[in-house]
Short mmCIF file of C-alpha atoms and ligand atoms in Angstrom, two decimals:
data_model
loop_
_atom_site.label_atom_id
_atom_site.label_comp_id
_atom_site.label_asym_id
_atom_site.label_seq_id
_atom_site.Cartn_x
_atom_site.Cartn_y
_atom_site.Cartn_z
CA MET A 1 12.87 -10.16 -34.45
CA PRO A 2 12.02 -6.99 -32.55
CA ALA A 3 10.93 -4.05 -34.64
CA PRO A 4 13.90 -1.66 -35.16
CA ALA A 5 12.18 1.11 -33.23
CA TYR A 6 11.79 -1.12 -30.17
CA PRO A 7 15.37 -1.04 -28.79
CA ASP A 8 15.34 2.74 -29.25
CA LEU A 9 12.19 3.02 -27.19
CA VAL A 10 13.54 0.75 -24.46
CA ASN A 11 16.72 2.80 -24.30
CA LYS A 12 14.76 6.02 -23.80
CA LEU A 13 12.50 4.45 -21.17
CA GLN A 14 15.50 3.17 -19.26
CA ARG A 15 17.14 6.58 -19.21
CA ALA A 16 13.95 8.14 -17.84
CA HIS A 17 13.73 5.39 -15.23
CA LEU A 18 17.35 5.91 -14.16
CA LEU A 19 16.70 9.60 -13.59
CA GLY A 20 13.75 8.58 -11.42
CA THR A 21 16.01 6.40 -9.28
CA VAL A 22 18.24 9.42 -8.59
CA SER A 23 15.21 11.32 -7.27
CA ASP A 24 14.32 8.26 -5.17
CA VAL A 25 17.67 8.23 -3.42
CA LEU A 26 17.59 11.98 -2.79
CA GLY A 27 14.01 11.69 -1.51
CA TRP A 28 14.99 8.84 0.81
CA ASP A 29 17.99 10.82 2.03
CA GLU A 30 15.75 13.80 2.71
CA GLN A 31 13.61 11.69 5.08
CA VAL A 32 16.48 9.82 6.73
CA ASN A 33 19.71 11.85 6.78
CA LEU A 34 19.25 15.46 5.71
CA PRO A 35 20.57 18.05 8.16
CA PRO A 36 17.73 20.29 9.39
CA ASP A 37 18.78 23.46 7.55
CA SER A 38 19.74 21.79 4.25
CA GLY A 39 16.21 21.53 2.93
CA ASP A 40 16.41 24.42 0.45
CA GLN A 41 19.20 22.94 -1.62
CA ARG A 42 17.50 19.55 -1.57
CA ALA A 43 14.25 21.10 -2.80
CA ALA A 44 16.19 22.80 -5.63
CA GLN A 45 17.93 19.52 -6.52
CA LEU A 46 14.65 17.64 -6.64
CA THR A 47 12.97 20.37 -8.70
CA LEU A 48 15.81 20.29 -11.24
CA LEU A 49 15.57 16.49 -11.46
CA ALA A 50 11.80 16.69 -11.89
CA GLU A 51 12.32 19.09 -14.82
CA LEU A 52 14.90 16.78 -16.39
CA SER A 53 12.60 13.80 -15.88
CA HIS A 54 9.72 15.66 -17.50
CA THR A 55 11.86 16.64 -20.50
CA THR A 56 13.06 13.03 -20.89
CA ALA A 57 9.57 11.56 -20.54
CA THR A 58 8.02 14.00 -23.03
CA ASP A 59 10.75 13.68 -25.67
CA PRO A 60 8.80 13.87 -28.99
CA ALA A 61 11.01 11.04 -30.27
CA ILE A 62 9.21 8.72 -27.83
CA GLY A 63 5.89 9.73 -29.39
CA GLN A 64 7.24 8.99 -32.88
CA LEU A 65 8.62 5.61 -31.81
CA LEU A 66 5.32 4.68 -30.18
CA THR A 67 3.33 5.63 -33.27
CA ALA A 68 5.64 3.57 -35.47
CA LEU A 69 5.53 0.56 -33.13
CA GLU A 70 1.75 0.68 -32.71
CA ALA A 71 1.34 0.50 -36.50
CA GLY A 72 3.43 -2.63 -36.90
CA PRO A 73 3.26 -6.23 -35.64
CA LEU A 74 4.49 -6.67 -32.07
CA GLY A 75 5.42 -9.68 -29.93
CA ALA A 76 3.55 -10.26 -26.67
CA GLU A 77 6.27 -8.73 -24.48
CA GLU A 78 6.73 -5.75 -26.77
CA ARG A 79 2.99 -5.12 -26.62
CA VAL A 80 3.13 -4.96 -22.81
CA VAL A 81 5.99 -2.45 -22.92
CA VAL A 82 4.41 -0.29 -25.64
CA ARG A 83 1.00 -0.24 -23.88
CA GLN A 84 2.52 1.09 -20.65
CA ALA A 85 4.83 3.52 -22.43
CA ARG A 86 1.81 4.95 -24.28
CA ARG A 87 -0.07 5.49 -21.00
CA ASP A 88 2.90 7.26 -19.43
CA TYR A 89 3.67 9.33 -22.52
CA ASP A 90 0.07 10.51 -22.92
CA ARG A 91 -0.16 11.43 -19.28
CA ALA A 92 3.10 13.37 -19.49
CA THR A 93 2.23 15.19 -22.73
CA LYS A 94 -1.54 15.69 -22.84
CA LEU A 95 -1.89 17.91 -19.79
CA PRO A 96 -1.39 21.58 -20.74
CA ALA A 97 1.54 23.25 -18.97
CA ASP A 98 -0.82 25.89 -17.50
CA PHE A 99 -2.93 23.15 -15.97
CA VAL A 100 0.07 21.34 -14.48
CA ARG A 101 1.26 24.60 -12.92
CA GLU A 102 -2.19 25.41 -11.58
CA LYS A 103 -2.53 21.96 -10.04
CA ALA A 104 0.96 22.01 -8.47
CA GLY A 105 0.26 25.42 -6.94
CA HIS A 106 -3.11 24.28 -5.63
CA CYS A 107 -1.62 21.09 -4.14
CA SER A 108 0.82 23.15 -2.12
CA ARG A 109 -1.85 25.62 -0.90
CA ALA A 110 -4.35 22.84 -0.18
CA TYR A 111 -1.81 20.90 1.87
CA HIS A 112 -1.21 23.91 4.13
CA ALA A 113 -4.93 24.63 4.32
CA TRP A 114 -5.56 21.01 5.35
CA ALA A 115 -2.81 21.00 8.01
CA ASP A 116 -4.15 24.28 9.39
CA ALA A 117 -7.81 23.21 9.28
CA ARG A 118 -6.92 19.94 10.97
CA ALA A 119 -5.07 21.73 13.77
CA ARG A 120 -8.09 24.00 14.35
CA ASP A 121 -10.69 21.32 13.58
CA ASP A 122 -12.23 23.66 11.00
CA PHE A 123 -13.57 21.69 8.05
CA ALA A 124 -15.33 24.72 6.53
CA ALA A 125 -11.96 26.45 6.02
CA TYR A 126 -10.66 23.48 4.05
CA ALA A 127 -13.81 22.70 2.04
CA PRO A 128 -13.18 25.22 -0.81
CA PHE A 129 -9.71 23.69 -1.38
CA LEU A 130 -11.21 20.22 -1.65
CA GLU A 131 -13.87 21.53 -4.04
CA LYS A 132 -11.14 22.98 -6.24
CA HIS A 133 -9.30 19.65 -6.14
CA LEU A 134 -12.40 17.87 -7.40
CA GLU A 135 -12.76 20.37 -10.22
CA LEU A 136 -9.08 19.93 -11.19
CA ALA A 137 -9.46 16.16 -11.03
CA LYS A 138 -12.39 16.24 -13.45
CA ARG A 139 -10.50 18.53 -15.83
CA GLU A 140 -7.43 16.30 -15.72
CA ALA A 141 -9.52 13.21 -16.55
CA ALA A 142 -11.10 15.13 -19.46
CA TYR A 143 -7.68 16.10 -20.89
CA LEU A 144 -6.77 12.41 -20.89
CA GLY A 145 -10.02 11.42 -22.63
CA HIS A 146 -11.83 10.17 -19.51
CA GLY A 147 -14.17 13.10 -18.94
CA ALA A 148 -17.18 10.77 -18.76
CA ALA A 149 -15.73 8.70 -15.89
CA PRO A 150 -13.23 10.79 -13.93
CA TYR A 151 -13.26 8.56 -10.83
CA ASP A 152 -12.44 5.52 -12.95
CA TYR A 153 -9.52 7.45 -14.41
CA TYR A 154 -8.10 7.98 -10.91
CA ILE A 155 -8.65 4.37 -9.84
CA ASP A 156 -6.93 3.20 -13.00
CA LEU A 157 -3.91 5.39 -12.14
CA SER A 158 -3.34 3.39 -8.94
CA ASP A 159 -4.56 0.05 -10.22
CA PRO A 160 -4.45 -0.20 -13.99
CA GLY A 161 -7.42 -2.09 -15.38
CA MET A 162 -9.61 -1.56 -12.30
CA ASN A 163 -12.77 0.59 -12.11
CA ALA A 164 -15.28 1.84 -9.54
CA ALA A 165 -18.12 -0.51 -10.54
CA ARG A 166 -15.95 -3.58 -10.04
CA ILE A 167 -14.67 -2.28 -6.71
CA GLU A 168 -18.21 -1.51 -5.57
CA THR A 169 -19.26 -5.12 -6.19
CA LEU A 170 -16.24 -6.48 -4.31
CA PHE A 171 -16.60 -4.05 -1.40
CA THR A 172 -20.34 -4.67 -1.02
CA GLU A 173 -19.71 -8.37 -0.52
CA LEU A 174 -16.80 -7.72 1.81
CA LYS A 175 -18.80 -5.25 3.89
CA ALA A 176 -21.67 -7.70 4.35
CA GLY A 177 -19.31 -10.24 5.91
CA LEU A 178 -17.06 -7.85 7.77
CA VAL A 179 -19.39 -5.47 9.63
CA PRO A 180 -20.97 -8.29 11.74
CA LEU A 181 -17.54 -9.79 12.51
CA VAL A 182 -16.18 -6.47 13.75
CA ARG A 183 -19.29 -5.89 15.90
CA LYS A 184 -18.91 -9.33 17.50
CA ILE A 185 -15.21 -8.89 18.18
CA ALA A 186 -15.87 -5.46 19.72
CA ALA A 187 -18.45 -7.10 22.04
CA SER A 188 -16.19 -10.04 22.92
CA PRO A 189 -15.11 -10.50 26.56
CA VAL A 190 -11.61 -11.26 25.23
CA LYS A 191 -9.58 -8.07 25.27
CA ALA A 192 -6.09 -7.83 23.84
CA ARG A 193 -3.53 -5.65 25.59
CA ARG A 194 -1.10 -3.65 23.50
CA ASP A 195 0.75 -2.25 26.54
CA LEU A 196 2.24 -5.60 27.62
CA LEU A 197 5.78 -4.91 26.50
CA GLN A 198 7.14 -1.80 28.18
CA GLY A 199 10.69 -0.45 28.00
CA CYS A 200 12.05 -2.43 25.05
CA PRO A 201 15.36 -0.80 24.01
CA VAL A 202 15.60 0.33 20.39
CA ALA A 203 18.93 -1.49 19.92
CA GLN A 204 17.33 -4.85 20.79
CA GLN A 205 14.31 -4.13 18.63
CA ASP A 206 16.63 -3.32 15.75
CA ILE A 207 18.49 -6.63 16.14
CA PHE A 208 15.25 -8.60 16.16
CA LEU A 209 13.66 -6.95 13.16
CA ARG A 210 16.82 -7.36 11.07
CA GLU A 211 16.95 -11.07 11.94
CA VAL A 212 13.28 -11.50 11.07
CA THR A 213 13.31 -9.56 7.80
CA GLY A 214 16.56 -11.25 6.76
CA LYS A 215 15.02 -14.69 7.35
CA LEU A 216 11.95 -13.72 5.34
CA GLY A 217 14.34 -13.20 2.45
CA PHE A 218 15.08 -9.47 2.25
CA ASP A 219 18.46 -9.07 0.56
CA TYR A 220 20.51 -6.61 2.63
CA ARG A 221 23.25 -6.69 -0.01
CA ARG A 222 20.95 -4.56 -2.20
CA GLY A 223 18.74 -2.88 0.34
CA ARG A 224 18.70 -1.11 3.71
CA ILE A 225 16.46 -0.29 6.60
CA ASP A 226 16.75 3.00 8.46
CA VAL A 227 14.63 5.23 10.69
CA SER A 228 12.22 7.94 9.49
CA VAL A 229 9.19 9.73 10.92
CA HIS A 230 6.83 8.22 8.32
CA PRO A 231 7.88 4.66 7.38
CA PHE A 232 8.07 3.86 3.66
CA CYS A 233 9.81 1.68 1.09
CA SER A 234 11.40 3.32 -1.95
CA GLY A 235 13.90 2.58 -4.67
CA THR A 236 14.09 -0.41 -6.98
CA GLY A 237 15.20 -4.03 -6.76
CA SER A 238 18.81 -2.93 -7.27
CA ASP A 239 18.68 -0.64 -4.26
CA THR A 240 15.65 -0.95 -1.98
CA ARG A 241 15.39 1.53 0.90
CA MET A 242 12.97 0.76 3.73
CA THR A 243 12.37 2.79 6.86
CA THR A 244 10.74 2.21 10.22
CA ARG A 245 10.22 4.03 13.53
CA PHE A 246 10.63 2.73 17.08
CA ASP A 247 8.45 2.95 20.18
CA VAL A 248 10.16 1.59 23.31
CA ASN A 249 6.77 0.73 24.83
CA ASP A 250 5.44 -1.11 21.80
CA PRO A 251 8.07 -3.16 19.96
CA LEU A 252 5.38 -4.75 17.79
CA LYS A 253 4.86 -1.44 15.97
CA ALA A 254 8.33 -1.25 14.43
CA LEU A 255 8.42 -5.00 13.91
CA PHE A 256 5.17 -5.26 11.96
CA GLY A 257 5.83 -1.99 10.15
CA SER A 258 9.19 -3.39 9.02
CA ILE A 259 7.69 -6.71 7.95
CA HIS A 260 5.10 -4.77 5.94
CA GLU A 261 7.82 -2.74 4.20
CA THR A 262 9.83 -5.94 3.71
CA GLY A 263 6.89 -7.36 1.74
CA HIS A 264 7.09 -4.32 -0.57
CA GLY A 265 10.88 -4.70 -0.69
CA LEU A 266 10.76 -8.41 -1.55
CA TYR A 267 8.48 -7.61 -4.49
CA GLU A 268 10.85 -4.92 -5.78
CA GLN A 269 13.85 -7.23 -5.31
CA GLY A 270 12.02 -9.98 -7.21
CA LEU A 271 11.17 -7.90 -10.28
CA PRO A 272 13.30 -8.86 -13.31
CA ARG A 273 16.21 -6.42 -13.14
CA GLU A 274 17.15 -6.88 -16.79
CA HIS A 275 13.83 -5.20 -17.61
CA ALA A 276 14.14 -2.29 -15.15
CA GLY A 277 12.42 0.80 -16.50
CA THR A 278 9.98 -1.00 -18.83
CA ALA A 279 6.62 -2.57 -17.98
CA LEU A 280 8.29 -6.00 -17.87
CA GLY A 281 10.36 -4.86 -14.89
CA ILE A 282 7.91 -2.77 -12.87
CA HIS A 283 5.22 -3.78 -10.37
CA ALA A 284 1.67 -4.50 -11.52
CA GLY A 285 0.00 -1.63 -9.62
CA MET A 286 -0.62 -0.44 -6.08
CA GLY A 287 -3.11 -3.19 -5.20
CA VAL A 288 -0.68 -5.96 -6.16
CA HIS A 289 2.15 -4.15 -4.34
CA GLU A 290 0.03 -3.93 -1.22
CA SER A 291 -0.90 -7.63 -1.49
CA GLN A 292 2.78 -8.46 -1.10
CA SER A 293 3.27 -6.34 2.01
CA ARG A 294 0.04 -7.55 3.62
CA LEU A 295 0.67 -11.23 2.94
CA TRP A 296 3.97 -11.21 4.83
CA GLU A 297 2.73 -8.88 7.54
CA ASN A 298 -0.61 -10.58 8.22
CA GLN A 299 -1.03 -14.11 6.89
CA VAL A 300 2.59 -15.04 7.67
CA ALA A 301 3.82 -12.92 10.59
CA ARG A 302 0.63 -12.80 12.68
CA GLY A 303 0.32 -16.59 12.53
CA ARG A 304 1.24 -19.13 15.22
CA PRO A 305 3.84 -21.03 13.14
CA PHE A 306 5.83 -17.81 12.60
CA TRP A 307 5.84 -17.16 16.37
CA LYS A 308 6.66 -20.76 17.18
CA HIS A 309 9.96 -20.08 15.49
CA PHE A 310 10.63 -16.50 16.59
CA GLU A 311 9.17 -16.32 20.10
CA PRO A 312 12.20 -17.92 21.90
CA ARG A 313 14.53 -15.37 20.30
CA PHE A 314 12.11 -12.53 21.10
CA ARG A 315 12.10 -13.56 24.77
CA GLU A 316 15.88 -13.91 24.76
CA LEU A 317 16.25 -10.30 23.56
CA PHE A 318 13.59 -8.96 25.97
CA PRO A 319 13.89 -11.23 29.03
CA SER A 320 12.61 -8.90 31.76
CA GLN A 321 9.96 -7.26 29.53
CA THR A 322 8.41 -10.64 28.63
CA ALA A 323 8.88 -12.37 32.01
CA ASP A 324 5.22 -12.02 33.04
CA VAL A 325 3.76 -12.33 29.54
CA SER A 326 2.33 -15.72 28.54
CA ALA A 327 2.62 -17.03 24.99
CA GLU A 328 -1.14 -16.59 24.58
CA GLN A 329 -1.06 -12.98 25.84
CA LEU A 330 1.71 -12.23 23.37
CA TYR A 331 -0.22 -13.84 20.52
CA LEU A 332 -3.33 -11.88 21.44
CA ALA A 333 -1.34 -8.62 21.51
CA ILE A 334 -0.01 -9.45 18.03
CA ASN A 335 -3.59 -9.95 16.87
CA ALA A 336 -5.25 -7.16 18.81
CA VAL A 337 -8.54 -6.01 17.26
CA LYS A 338 -10.24 -2.88 18.49
CA PRO A 339 -12.34 -0.61 16.26
CA THR A 340 -10.83 2.86 16.15
CA LEU A 341 -11.75 6.08 14.36
CA ILE A 342 -8.27 6.56 12.93
CA ARG A 343 -7.34 4.56 9.83
CA VAL A 344 -3.59 4.45 10.42
CA ASP A 345 -4.12 3.01 13.92
CA ALA A 346 -6.56 0.35 12.72
CA ASP A 347 -6.00 -3.42 13.02
CA GLU A 348 -6.16 -5.66 9.97
CA VAL A 349 -9.83 -6.55 10.47
CA THR A 350 -11.33 -3.08 10.79
CA TYR A 351 -8.83 -1.47 8.40
CA ASN A 352 -10.90 -2.62 5.44
CA LEU A 353 -13.96 -0.76 6.74
CA HIS A 354 -11.97 2.48 6.83
CA ILE A 355 -11.16 1.97 3.15
CA ILE A 356 -14.75 1.12 2.20
CA LEU A 357 -15.89 4.32 3.94
CA ARG A 358 -13.47 6.45 1.91
CA PHE A 359 -14.28 4.70 -1.36
CA GLU A 360 -18.02 5.19 -0.91
CA LEU A 361 -17.61 8.89 -0.13
CA GLU A 362 -15.24 9.48 -3.05
CA GLN A 363 -17.64 7.75 -5.37
CA ARG A 364 -20.56 9.89 -4.22
CA LEU A 365 -18.46 13.06 -4.55
CA PHE A 366 -17.49 12.23 -8.13
CA ARG A 367 -21.03 11.23 -9.06
CA GLY A 368 -22.30 14.53 -7.69
CA GLU A 369 -24.51 12.75 -5.15
CA LEU A 370 -22.68 14.45 -2.31
CA ASP A 371 -21.41 18.05 -1.97
CA VAL A 372 -18.14 18.84 -0.26
CA ALA A 373 -20.21 20.92 2.17
CA GLY A 374 -22.01 17.78 3.29
CA LEU A 375 -18.89 15.63 3.55
CA SER A 376 -18.25 16.06 7.26
CA ALA A 377 -21.76 14.90 8.18
CA ALA A 378 -21.64 12.07 5.63
CA TRP A 379 -18.36 10.89 7.12
CA LYS A 380 -19.85 10.79 10.62
CA GLN A 381 -22.86 8.83 9.40
CA ALA A 382 -20.70 6.33 7.48
CA SER A 383 -18.41 5.91 10.48
CA ARG A 384 -21.42 5.04 12.66
CA ASP A 385 -22.75 2.58 10.10
CA LEU A 386 -19.47 0.85 9.32
CA LEU A 387 -17.34 1.08 12.46
CA GLY A 388 -20.02 1.58 15.08
CA LEU A 389 -18.13 4.70 16.21
CA GLU A 390 -18.87 8.38 15.72
CA PRO A 391 -16.07 10.94 15.49
CA ALA A 392 -16.33 13.64 18.13
CA ASN A 393 -14.71 16.11 15.73
CA ASN A 394 -13.38 16.41 12.17
CA ARG A 395 -9.81 15.63 13.23
CA GLU A 396 -11.05 12.12 14.02
CA GLY A 397 -13.15 12.16 10.88
CA VAL A 398 -12.91 13.79 7.49
CA LEU A 399 -9.70 15.74 8.23
CA GLN A 400 -7.58 12.77 9.38
CA ASP A 401 -5.93 11.75 6.07
CA ILE A 402 -3.45 13.71 4.01
CA HIS A 403 -4.46 12.07 0.68
CA TRP A 404 -7.28 14.35 -0.48
CA SER A 405 -5.27 17.49 0.33
CA GLY A 406 -2.92 16.46 -2.49
CA GLY A 407 -5.76 15.56 -4.83
CA ALA A 408 -4.94 11.84 -4.47
CA PHE A 409 -8.36 10.38 -5.28
CA GLY A 410 -8.92 6.71 -6.11
CA TYR A 411 -5.85 5.68 -4.12
CA PHE A 412 -7.49 4.27 -0.98
CA PRO A 413 -9.16 1.21 -2.60
CA SER A 414 -5.73 -0.27 -3.43
CA TYR A 415 -5.09 -1.02 0.25
CA CYS A 416 -8.21 -3.16 0.50
CA LEU A 417 -7.80 -4.77 -2.93
CA GLY A 418 -4.30 -5.71 -1.74
CA ASN A 419 -5.77 -7.36 1.37
CA MET A 420 -8.17 -9.37 -0.79
CA LEU A 421 -5.48 -10.51 -3.17
CA ALA A 422 -3.11 -11.37 -0.29
CA ALA A 423 -5.67 -13.75 1.25
CA GLN A 424 -6.52 -15.27 -2.12
CA LEU A 425 -2.83 -15.88 -2.87
CA TRP A 426 -2.35 -17.29 0.61
CA TYR A 427 -4.98 -20.02 0.26
CA ARG A 428 -3.72 -20.85 -3.21
CA ALA A 429 -0.17 -21.23 -1.85
CA LEU A 430 -1.42 -23.39 1.05
CA GLY A 431 -3.34 -25.58 -1.40
CA LEU A 432 -0.23 -26.12 -3.49
CA MET A 433 2.20 -26.43 -0.56
CA PRO A 434 0.30 -27.89 2.41
CA ASP A 435 3.45 -28.09 4.58
CA LEU A 436 4.19 -24.39 4.20
CA GLU A 437 3.43 -23.57 7.83
CA GLN A 438 5.56 -26.43 9.14
CA ASP A 439 8.42 -24.75 7.27
CA PHE A 440 7.61 -21.41 8.92
CA ALA A 441 7.77 -23.05 12.35
CA ARG A 442 11.34 -24.08 11.46
CA GLY A 443 12.20 -20.57 10.27
CA ASP A 444 12.16 -21.47 6.59
CA PHE A 445 10.16 -19.09 4.38
CA SER A 446 11.87 -19.92 1.11
CA LYS A 447 9.08 -21.94 -0.48
CA LEU A 448 6.52 -19.17 -0.17
CA LEU A 449 9.00 -16.58 -1.40
CA GLY A 450 10.03 -18.81 -4.31
CA TRP A 451 6.40 -19.25 -5.33
CA LEU A 452 5.68 -15.50 -5.13
CA ARG A 453 8.86 -14.81 -7.10
CA ARG A 454 7.69 -17.07 -9.93
CA GLU A 455 3.98 -16.33 -9.89
CA VAL A 456 3.91 -12.61 -9.08
CA HIS A 457 7.30 -10.87 -8.99
CA ALA A 458 8.88 -12.27 -12.17
CA ARG A 459 5.88 -11.20 -14.27
CA GLY A 460 6.46 -7.48 -13.80
CA ARG A 461 3.47 -5.70 -15.35
CA ARG A 462 2.65 -8.45 -17.87
CA LEU A 463 -0.60 -9.09 -16.01
CA LEU A 464 -2.62 -6.45 -14.18
CA LEU A 465 -4.43 -7.04 -10.88
CA LEU A 466 -7.56 -8.83 -12.16
CA ASP A 467 -5.75 -10.96 -14.74
CA LEU A 468 -2.99 -11.78 -12.28
CA ALA A 469 -5.50 -12.97 -9.66
CA ARG A 470 -7.21 -15.23 -12.21
CA GLU A 471 -3.97 -16.58 -13.66
CA VAL A 472 -2.28 -17.35 -10.34
CA THR A 473 -5.26 -18.54 -8.26
CA GLY A 474 -7.57 -19.88 -10.98
CA GLU A 475 -10.38 -17.59 -9.77
CA ASP A 476 -11.51 -14.03 -10.27
CA LEU A 477 -10.53 -11.59 -7.52
CA THR A 478 -12.99 -12.13 -4.66
CA PRO A 479 -13.36 -11.01 -1.03
CA LYS A 480 -14.32 -14.53 0.03
CA TYR A 481 -10.77 -15.57 0.95
CA LEU A 482 -10.16 -12.44 2.97
CA LEU A 483 -13.37 -13.11 4.90
CA ARG A 484 -12.41 -16.76 5.38
CA TYR A 485 -8.96 -15.81 6.64
CA LEU A 486 -10.27 -13.16 9.06
CA HIS A 487 -12.89 -15.56 10.44
CA GLU A 488 -10.38 -18.39 10.81
CA ARG A 489 -7.88 -16.24 12.64
CA TYR A 490 -10.08 -13.99 14.74
CA ALA A 491 -13.34 -15.85 15.46
CA THR A 492 -11.54 -18.48 17.58
CA LEU A 493 -9.22 -16.00 19.24
CA TYR A 494 -12.10 -13.73 20.30
CA HIS A 495 -14.57 -16.55 21.01
CA VAL A 496 -16.92 -15.28 18.34
CA ARG A 497 -19.68 -17.53 17.00
CA PRO A 498 -20.02 -17.66 13.21
ZN1 ZN B 501 2.08 -0.73 2.06
#
């Protein structure tokens, strides 16, 4: 028997969630459809919705219901819902209004300062804004009772239950295996070409990516894919909106971007809809979300079985463009590895080093071991050590990402944690279903999706990243499977000795 206050709480959470979905659709529309001069009204609409959402989420009745529920006996599922609702309620109510206003104002100013500093390659002009962001971040953590460990507070926002010490252990092991591999690939005589496929019409690319993502299991009856400048996936399982962007001289960009977003979309579509708005119906955190996109994008879609099935259709749609391209050249282009200074252009091997670099710098900033003034030089040094490349300027270095300009600290590690979990899930799935890749070669991805639905998607937020990894794979989260996967795929392809 649920406690009487419980249905009341669920009802209030669902109303708040529904309001959020309205903002999602308007936000999606802003990126995809909005006429160029209609931005002012959209901004006003979104501001009004944000106010309504805040009022709904901070309703004192929620606080009273939570206090009553926390005092009484709760079932396991109710405990999961109440725990998350408490986190959200405290975060919405414990920050003073003055502070929220100050932070919002600073975010806006800092974004413009970053964009301007980046254009002029002037880190010194941006540094005071970043310093202020760090100060605000520490104050925010203190308001929420985490003044002693502000960086952990931010990590926990992206990946509940995770902390910097645990990430440091994981990343140290990953780095030790990854840096030598990247060096060897960079020195390999095998060079992939990404300019093999010129002049591929958008219409054909669009046909192909819809066929692929549909076969992977994306449900187009409750989701869409459209075009936007910055690809993303938003919405919920009831209405999942993905976007992509096309490059006629590199059809692999839109394809792999779409498969990545499809992984996010499949997760959303697999969450239990009857629990939408409570912790039983939402994803387990950014790291787990990213594991779903990376698993489909990398382990599945960069593999030979996947291409055994899709390559004939790809050639049929692009006959002249692929006429002089061998199957091996195509496969190499799909798995091109080349260290680059820019994170968003990085391949799946070096990408992790970009994340480790950012994590290590954030950690030193929060510990006070590094001043903002010294950040540009520290970035260059770390880039040399990790990637073997030194940025010629700050645009290729410390000014390249938007994240810090919005005060988004502790967010980067999720990408790499997601890569680790993806590989760990992958080997677990292969162990349980050894014929999985034979299915892929026939164009059947249903077994893998069914397994992910049961083991990951259906759980909602019942288990957080670390517990989920242990429960589903029988082992603690570890970088060893990511290293194994990267070696298995890339050492042979690039003729690298172990
Ligand atoms: Zn993603």
